mmCIF file of C-alpha atoms in Angstrom:
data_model
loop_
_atom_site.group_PDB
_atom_site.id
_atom_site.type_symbol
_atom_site.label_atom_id
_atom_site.label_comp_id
_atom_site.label_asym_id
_atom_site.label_seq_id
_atom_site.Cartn_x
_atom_site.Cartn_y
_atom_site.Cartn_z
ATOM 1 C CA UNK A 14 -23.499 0.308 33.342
ATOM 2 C CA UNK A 15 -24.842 2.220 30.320
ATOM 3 C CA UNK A 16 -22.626 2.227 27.421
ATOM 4 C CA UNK A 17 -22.790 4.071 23.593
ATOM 5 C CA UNK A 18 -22.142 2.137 20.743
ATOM 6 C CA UNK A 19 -22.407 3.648 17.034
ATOM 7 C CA UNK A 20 -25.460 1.820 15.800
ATOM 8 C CA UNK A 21 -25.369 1.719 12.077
ATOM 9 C CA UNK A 22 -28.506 2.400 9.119
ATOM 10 C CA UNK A 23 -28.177 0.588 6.089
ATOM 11 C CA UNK A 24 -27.413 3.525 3.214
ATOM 12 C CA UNK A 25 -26.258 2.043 0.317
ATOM 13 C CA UNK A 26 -27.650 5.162 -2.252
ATOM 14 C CA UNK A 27 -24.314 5.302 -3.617
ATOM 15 C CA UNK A 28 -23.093 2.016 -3.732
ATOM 16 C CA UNK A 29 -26.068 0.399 -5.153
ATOM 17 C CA UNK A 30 -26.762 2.987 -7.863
ATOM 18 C CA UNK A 31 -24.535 1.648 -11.261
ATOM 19 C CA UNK A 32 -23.859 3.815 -14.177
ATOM 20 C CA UNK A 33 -22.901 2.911 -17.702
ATOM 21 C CA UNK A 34 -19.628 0.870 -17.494
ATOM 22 C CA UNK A 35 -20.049 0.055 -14.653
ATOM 23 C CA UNK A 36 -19.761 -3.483 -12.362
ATOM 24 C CA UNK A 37 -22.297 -6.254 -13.694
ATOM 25 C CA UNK A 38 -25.718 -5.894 -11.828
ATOM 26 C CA UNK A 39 -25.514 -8.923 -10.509
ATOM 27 C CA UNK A 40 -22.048 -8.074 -8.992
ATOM 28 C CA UNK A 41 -23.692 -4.846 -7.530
ATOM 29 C CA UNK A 42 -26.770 -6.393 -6.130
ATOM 30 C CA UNK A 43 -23.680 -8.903 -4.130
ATOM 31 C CA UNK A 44 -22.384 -6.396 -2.809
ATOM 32 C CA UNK A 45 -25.371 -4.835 -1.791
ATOM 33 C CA UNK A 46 -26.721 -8.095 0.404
ATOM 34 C CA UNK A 47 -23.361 -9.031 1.993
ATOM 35 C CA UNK A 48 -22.980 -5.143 2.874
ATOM 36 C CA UNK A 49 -26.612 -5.205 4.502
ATOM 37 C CA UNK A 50 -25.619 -8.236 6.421
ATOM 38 C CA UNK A 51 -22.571 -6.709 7.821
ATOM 39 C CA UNK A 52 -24.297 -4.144 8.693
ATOM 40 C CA UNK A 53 -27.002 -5.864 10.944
ATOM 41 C CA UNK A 54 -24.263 -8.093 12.437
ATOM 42 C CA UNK A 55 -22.366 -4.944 13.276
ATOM 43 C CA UNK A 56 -25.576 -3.774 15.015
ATOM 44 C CA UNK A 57 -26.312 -7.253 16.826
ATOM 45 C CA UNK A 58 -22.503 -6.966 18.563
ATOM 46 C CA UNK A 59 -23.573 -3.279 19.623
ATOM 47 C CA UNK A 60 -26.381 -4.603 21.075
ATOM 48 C CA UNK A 61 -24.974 -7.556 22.807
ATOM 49 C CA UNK A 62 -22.139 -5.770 23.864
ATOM 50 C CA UNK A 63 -23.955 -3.143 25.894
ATOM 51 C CA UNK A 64 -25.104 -6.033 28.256
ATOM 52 C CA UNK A 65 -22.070 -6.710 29.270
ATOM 53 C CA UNK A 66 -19.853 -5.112 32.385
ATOM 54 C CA UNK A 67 -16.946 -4.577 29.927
ATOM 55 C CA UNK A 68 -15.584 -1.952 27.720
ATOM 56 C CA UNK A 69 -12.697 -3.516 26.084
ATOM 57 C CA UNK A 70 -13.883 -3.665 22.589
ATOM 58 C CA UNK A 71 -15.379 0.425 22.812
ATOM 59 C CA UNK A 72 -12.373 1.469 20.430
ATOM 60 C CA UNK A 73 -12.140 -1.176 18.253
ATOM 61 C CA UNK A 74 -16.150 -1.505 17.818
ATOM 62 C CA UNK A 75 -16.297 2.106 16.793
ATOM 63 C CA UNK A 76 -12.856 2.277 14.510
ATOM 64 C CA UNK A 77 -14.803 -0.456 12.979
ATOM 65 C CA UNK A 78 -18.450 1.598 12.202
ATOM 66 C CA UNK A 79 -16.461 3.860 11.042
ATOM 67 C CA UNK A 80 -15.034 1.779 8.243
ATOM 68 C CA UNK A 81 -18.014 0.396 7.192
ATOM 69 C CA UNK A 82 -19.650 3.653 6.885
ATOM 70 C CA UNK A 83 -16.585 4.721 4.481
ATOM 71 C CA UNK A 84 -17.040 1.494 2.690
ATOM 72 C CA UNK A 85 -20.728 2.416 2.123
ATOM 73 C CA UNK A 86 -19.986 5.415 0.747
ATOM 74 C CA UNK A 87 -17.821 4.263 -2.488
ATOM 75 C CA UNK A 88 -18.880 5.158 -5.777
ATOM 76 C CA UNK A 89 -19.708 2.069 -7.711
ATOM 77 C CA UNK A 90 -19.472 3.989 -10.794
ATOM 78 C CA UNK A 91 -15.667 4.541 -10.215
ATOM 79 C CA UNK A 92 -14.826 0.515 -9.641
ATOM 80 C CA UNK A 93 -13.952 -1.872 -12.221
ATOM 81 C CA UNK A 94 -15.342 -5.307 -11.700
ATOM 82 C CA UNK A 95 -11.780 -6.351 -10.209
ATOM 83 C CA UNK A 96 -11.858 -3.275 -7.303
ATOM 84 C CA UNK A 97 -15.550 -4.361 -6.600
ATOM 85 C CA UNK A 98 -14.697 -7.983 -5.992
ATOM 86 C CA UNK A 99 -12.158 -6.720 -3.698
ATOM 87 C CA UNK A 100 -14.699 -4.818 -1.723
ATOM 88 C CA UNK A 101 -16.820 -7.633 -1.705
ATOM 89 C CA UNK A 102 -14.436 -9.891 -0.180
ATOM 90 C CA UNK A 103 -13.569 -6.938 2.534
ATOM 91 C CA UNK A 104 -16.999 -7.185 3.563
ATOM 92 C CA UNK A 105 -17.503 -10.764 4.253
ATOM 93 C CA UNK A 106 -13.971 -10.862 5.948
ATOM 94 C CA UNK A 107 -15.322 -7.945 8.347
ATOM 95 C CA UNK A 108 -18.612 -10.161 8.618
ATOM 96 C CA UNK A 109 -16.018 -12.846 9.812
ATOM 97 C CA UNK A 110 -14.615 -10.480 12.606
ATOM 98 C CA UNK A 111 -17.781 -9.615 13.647
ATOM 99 C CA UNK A 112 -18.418 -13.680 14.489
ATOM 100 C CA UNK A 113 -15.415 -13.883 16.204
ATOM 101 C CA UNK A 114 -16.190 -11.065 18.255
ATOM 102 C CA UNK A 115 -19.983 -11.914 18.831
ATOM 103 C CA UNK A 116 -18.195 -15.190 20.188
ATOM 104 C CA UNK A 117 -16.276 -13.146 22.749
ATOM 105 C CA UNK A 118 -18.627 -11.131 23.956
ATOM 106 C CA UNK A 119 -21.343 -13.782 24.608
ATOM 107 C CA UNK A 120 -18.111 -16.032 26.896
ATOM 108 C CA UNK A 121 -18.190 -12.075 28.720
ATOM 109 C CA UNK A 122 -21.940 -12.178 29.027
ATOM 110 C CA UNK A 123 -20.843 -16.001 30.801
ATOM 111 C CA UNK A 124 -18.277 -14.663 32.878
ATOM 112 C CA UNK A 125 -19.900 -13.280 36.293
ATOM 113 C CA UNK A 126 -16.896 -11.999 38.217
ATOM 114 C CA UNK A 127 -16.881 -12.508 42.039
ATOM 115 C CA UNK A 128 -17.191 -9.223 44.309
ATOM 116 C CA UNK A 129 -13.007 -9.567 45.071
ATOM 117 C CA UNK A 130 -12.167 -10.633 41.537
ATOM 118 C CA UNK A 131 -9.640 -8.341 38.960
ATOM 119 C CA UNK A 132 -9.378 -7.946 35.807
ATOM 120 C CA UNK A 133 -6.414 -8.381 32.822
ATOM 121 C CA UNK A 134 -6.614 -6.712 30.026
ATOM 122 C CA UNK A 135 -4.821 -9.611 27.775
ATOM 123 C CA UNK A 136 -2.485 -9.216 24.271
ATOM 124 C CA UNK A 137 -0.901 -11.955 22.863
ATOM 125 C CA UNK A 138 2.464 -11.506 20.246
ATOM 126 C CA UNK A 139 3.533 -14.015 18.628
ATOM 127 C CA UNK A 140 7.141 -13.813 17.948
ATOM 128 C CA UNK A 141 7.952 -17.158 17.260
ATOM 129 C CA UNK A 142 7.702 -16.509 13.438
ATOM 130 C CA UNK A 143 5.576 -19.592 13.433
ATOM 131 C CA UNK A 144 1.888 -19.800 12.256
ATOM 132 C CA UNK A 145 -0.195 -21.245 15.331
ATOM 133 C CA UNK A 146 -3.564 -22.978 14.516
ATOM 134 C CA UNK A 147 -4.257 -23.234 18.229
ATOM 135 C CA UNK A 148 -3.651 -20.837 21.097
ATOM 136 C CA UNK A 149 -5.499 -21.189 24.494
ATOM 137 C CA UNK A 150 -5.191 -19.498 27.872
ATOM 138 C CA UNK A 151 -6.403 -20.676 30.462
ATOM 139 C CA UNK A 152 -6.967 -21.411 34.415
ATOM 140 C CA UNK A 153 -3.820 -23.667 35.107
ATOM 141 C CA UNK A 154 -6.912 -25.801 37.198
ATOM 142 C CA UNK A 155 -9.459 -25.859 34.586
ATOM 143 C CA UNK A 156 -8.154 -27.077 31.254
ATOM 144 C CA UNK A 157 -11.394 -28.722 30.564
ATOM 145 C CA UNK A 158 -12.731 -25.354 30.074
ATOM 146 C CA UNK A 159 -9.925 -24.254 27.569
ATOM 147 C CA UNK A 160 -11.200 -22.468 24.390
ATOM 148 C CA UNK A 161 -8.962 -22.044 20.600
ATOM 149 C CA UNK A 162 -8.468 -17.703 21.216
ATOM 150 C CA UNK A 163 -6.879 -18.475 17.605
ATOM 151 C CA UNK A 164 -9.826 -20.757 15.998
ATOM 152 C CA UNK A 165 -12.152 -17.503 14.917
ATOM 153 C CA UNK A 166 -9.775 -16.197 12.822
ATOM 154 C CA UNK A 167 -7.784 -18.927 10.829
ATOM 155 C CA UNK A 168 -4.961 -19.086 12.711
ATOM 156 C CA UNK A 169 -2.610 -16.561 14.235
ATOM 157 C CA UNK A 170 0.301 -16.236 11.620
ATOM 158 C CA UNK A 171 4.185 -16.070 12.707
ATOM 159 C CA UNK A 172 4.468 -12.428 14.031
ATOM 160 C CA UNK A 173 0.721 -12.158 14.510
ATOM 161 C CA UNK A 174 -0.893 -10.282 17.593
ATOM 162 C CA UNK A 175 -4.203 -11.654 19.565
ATOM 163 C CA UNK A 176 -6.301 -8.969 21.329
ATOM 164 C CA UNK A 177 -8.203 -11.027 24.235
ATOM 165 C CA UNK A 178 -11.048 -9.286 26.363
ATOM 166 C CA UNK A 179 -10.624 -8.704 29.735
ATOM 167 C CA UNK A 180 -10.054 -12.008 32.148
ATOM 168 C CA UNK A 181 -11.231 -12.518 35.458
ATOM 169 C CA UNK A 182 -9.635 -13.797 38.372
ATOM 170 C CA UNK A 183 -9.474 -13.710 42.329
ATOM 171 C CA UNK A 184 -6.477 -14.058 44.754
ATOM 172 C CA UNK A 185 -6.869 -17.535 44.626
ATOM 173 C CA UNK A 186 -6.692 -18.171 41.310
ATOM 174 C CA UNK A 187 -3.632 -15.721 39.310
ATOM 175 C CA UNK A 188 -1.958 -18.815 37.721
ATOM 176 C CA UNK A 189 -2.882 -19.372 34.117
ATOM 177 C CA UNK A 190 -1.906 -21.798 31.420
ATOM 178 C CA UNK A 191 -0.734 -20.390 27.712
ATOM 179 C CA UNK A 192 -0.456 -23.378 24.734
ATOM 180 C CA UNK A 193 -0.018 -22.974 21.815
ATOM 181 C CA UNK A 194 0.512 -25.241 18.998
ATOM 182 C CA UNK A 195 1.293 -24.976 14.766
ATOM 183 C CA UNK A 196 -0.732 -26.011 11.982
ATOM 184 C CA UNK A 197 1.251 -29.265 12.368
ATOM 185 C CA UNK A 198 -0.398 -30.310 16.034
ATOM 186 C CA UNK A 199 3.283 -29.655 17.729
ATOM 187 C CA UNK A 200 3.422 -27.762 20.711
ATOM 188 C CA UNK A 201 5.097 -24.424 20.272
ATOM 189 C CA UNK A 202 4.373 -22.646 23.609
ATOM 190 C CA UNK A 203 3.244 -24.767 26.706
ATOM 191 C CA UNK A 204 3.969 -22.772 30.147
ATOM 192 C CA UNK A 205 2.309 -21.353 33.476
ATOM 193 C CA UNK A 206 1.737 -17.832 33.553
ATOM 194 C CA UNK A 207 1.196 -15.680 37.438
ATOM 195 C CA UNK A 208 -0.677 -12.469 36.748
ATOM 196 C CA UNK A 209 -0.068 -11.722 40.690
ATOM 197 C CA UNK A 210 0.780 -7.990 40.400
ATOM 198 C CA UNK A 211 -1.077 -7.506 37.115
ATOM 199 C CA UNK A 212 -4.223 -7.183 38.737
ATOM 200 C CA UNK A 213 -6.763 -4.365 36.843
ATOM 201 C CA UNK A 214 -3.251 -3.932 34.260
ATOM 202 C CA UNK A 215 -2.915 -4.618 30.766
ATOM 203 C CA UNK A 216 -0.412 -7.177 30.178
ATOM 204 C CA UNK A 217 1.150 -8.137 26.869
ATOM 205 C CA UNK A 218 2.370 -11.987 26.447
ATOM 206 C CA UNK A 219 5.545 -12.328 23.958
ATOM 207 C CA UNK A 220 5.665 -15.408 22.827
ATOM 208 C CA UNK A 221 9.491 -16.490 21.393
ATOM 209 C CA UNK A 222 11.049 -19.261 20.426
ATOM 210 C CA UNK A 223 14.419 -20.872 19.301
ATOM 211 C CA UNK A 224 15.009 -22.399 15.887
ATOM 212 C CA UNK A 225 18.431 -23.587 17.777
ATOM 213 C CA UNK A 226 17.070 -25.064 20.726
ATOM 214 C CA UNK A 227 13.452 -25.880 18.810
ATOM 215 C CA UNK A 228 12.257 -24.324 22.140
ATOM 216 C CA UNK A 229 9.819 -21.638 23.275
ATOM 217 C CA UNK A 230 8.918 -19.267 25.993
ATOM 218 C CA UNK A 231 7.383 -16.165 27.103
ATOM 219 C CA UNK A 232 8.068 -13.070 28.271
ATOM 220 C CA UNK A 233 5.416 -10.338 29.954
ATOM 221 C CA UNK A 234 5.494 -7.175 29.484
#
């Protein structure tokens, strides 16, 4: 499977380049190492990524060169301190997202589907208006193997939305466990899912829950 990935050069000639008034060099000179690092780590996923028999992330992995190219092209001259800060912090939270997904694609690179096994295209919405620190989903006959989808990114916040790669999974084995629990430890979701049907579909899971009740559930869609 050969697959294209934007592959990005380091060009920084505007960015680094201060003019009177402008940011403190030192402040300019941050900006220009955490940029170059985001920029390698974008180009490590590409590379990782095209090793693996999936293109889930082809959209988001090219909305995302895209940004950082438009990022790269900002006039320093134009920021104050304050607005270069901000762009600074942008950068390492993108570096962030790039971990997370590095993460993901390296558990694909694990994952070697059997000849007779489909694939789900995953999304997880939380409804429940609470924050979750931990979400997993899982084979209902492997927990051992369960993994925090939520741990990469700090949490996933009350009406937050997880995108999850593609999972795997044979005739044998369609039932699959969602948990989910609050920055507290307390378990907010906790059921058995069947993806029978949803075979080579992309299936959203609404998570909701009852302030009344002070119980949850889900709902596929």
């Amino acid at each position: 499977m050969i697959k294209y990935g934007k592959t990005l050069a380091i060009c920084l000639a505007v960015l680094l380049m201060a003019g009177c008034g402008g940011p403190p060099a030192e402040k300019i000179e941050k900006a220009r190492s955490v940029y170059s690092e985001l920029v390698n780590r974008h180009n490590e996923v590409i590379e990782v990524y095209a090793d693996v028999e999936d293109n889930s992330l082809d959209g988001e992995l090219d909305g995302m060169a895209e940004k950082i190219n438009l990022i790269g092209q900002q006039d320093v001259e134009q920021m104050s301190e304050e607005e270069l800060d901000a762009t600074i912090e942008e950068l390492q939270a993108n570096i962030a997202m790039y971990d997370g997904l590095l993460e993901s694609i390296g558990q694909m690179r694990g994952i070697e589907p059997a000849d007779n096994a489909s694939s789900i295209s995953v999304t997880i919405r939380n409804n429940t208006g609470v924050d979750l620190q931990e979400v997993y989903l899982y084979r209902a006959s492997e927990e051992s193997e369960k993994v925090n989808l939520a741990e990469d990114i700090g949490g996933l916040g009350g009406f937050g939305v997880l995108s999850i790669v593609n999972i795997y999974m044979t005739g044998e084995e369609t039932v699959w466990h969602l948990e989910a629990l609050d920055t507290g430890g307390k378990i907010i979701e906790s059921a058995d899912i069947g993806f029978d049907g949803y075979q080579n579909k992309e299936v959203t899971i609404n998570m909701e829950y009852s302030f009344d009740s002070m119980e949850g559930w889900i709902e596929l869609e």
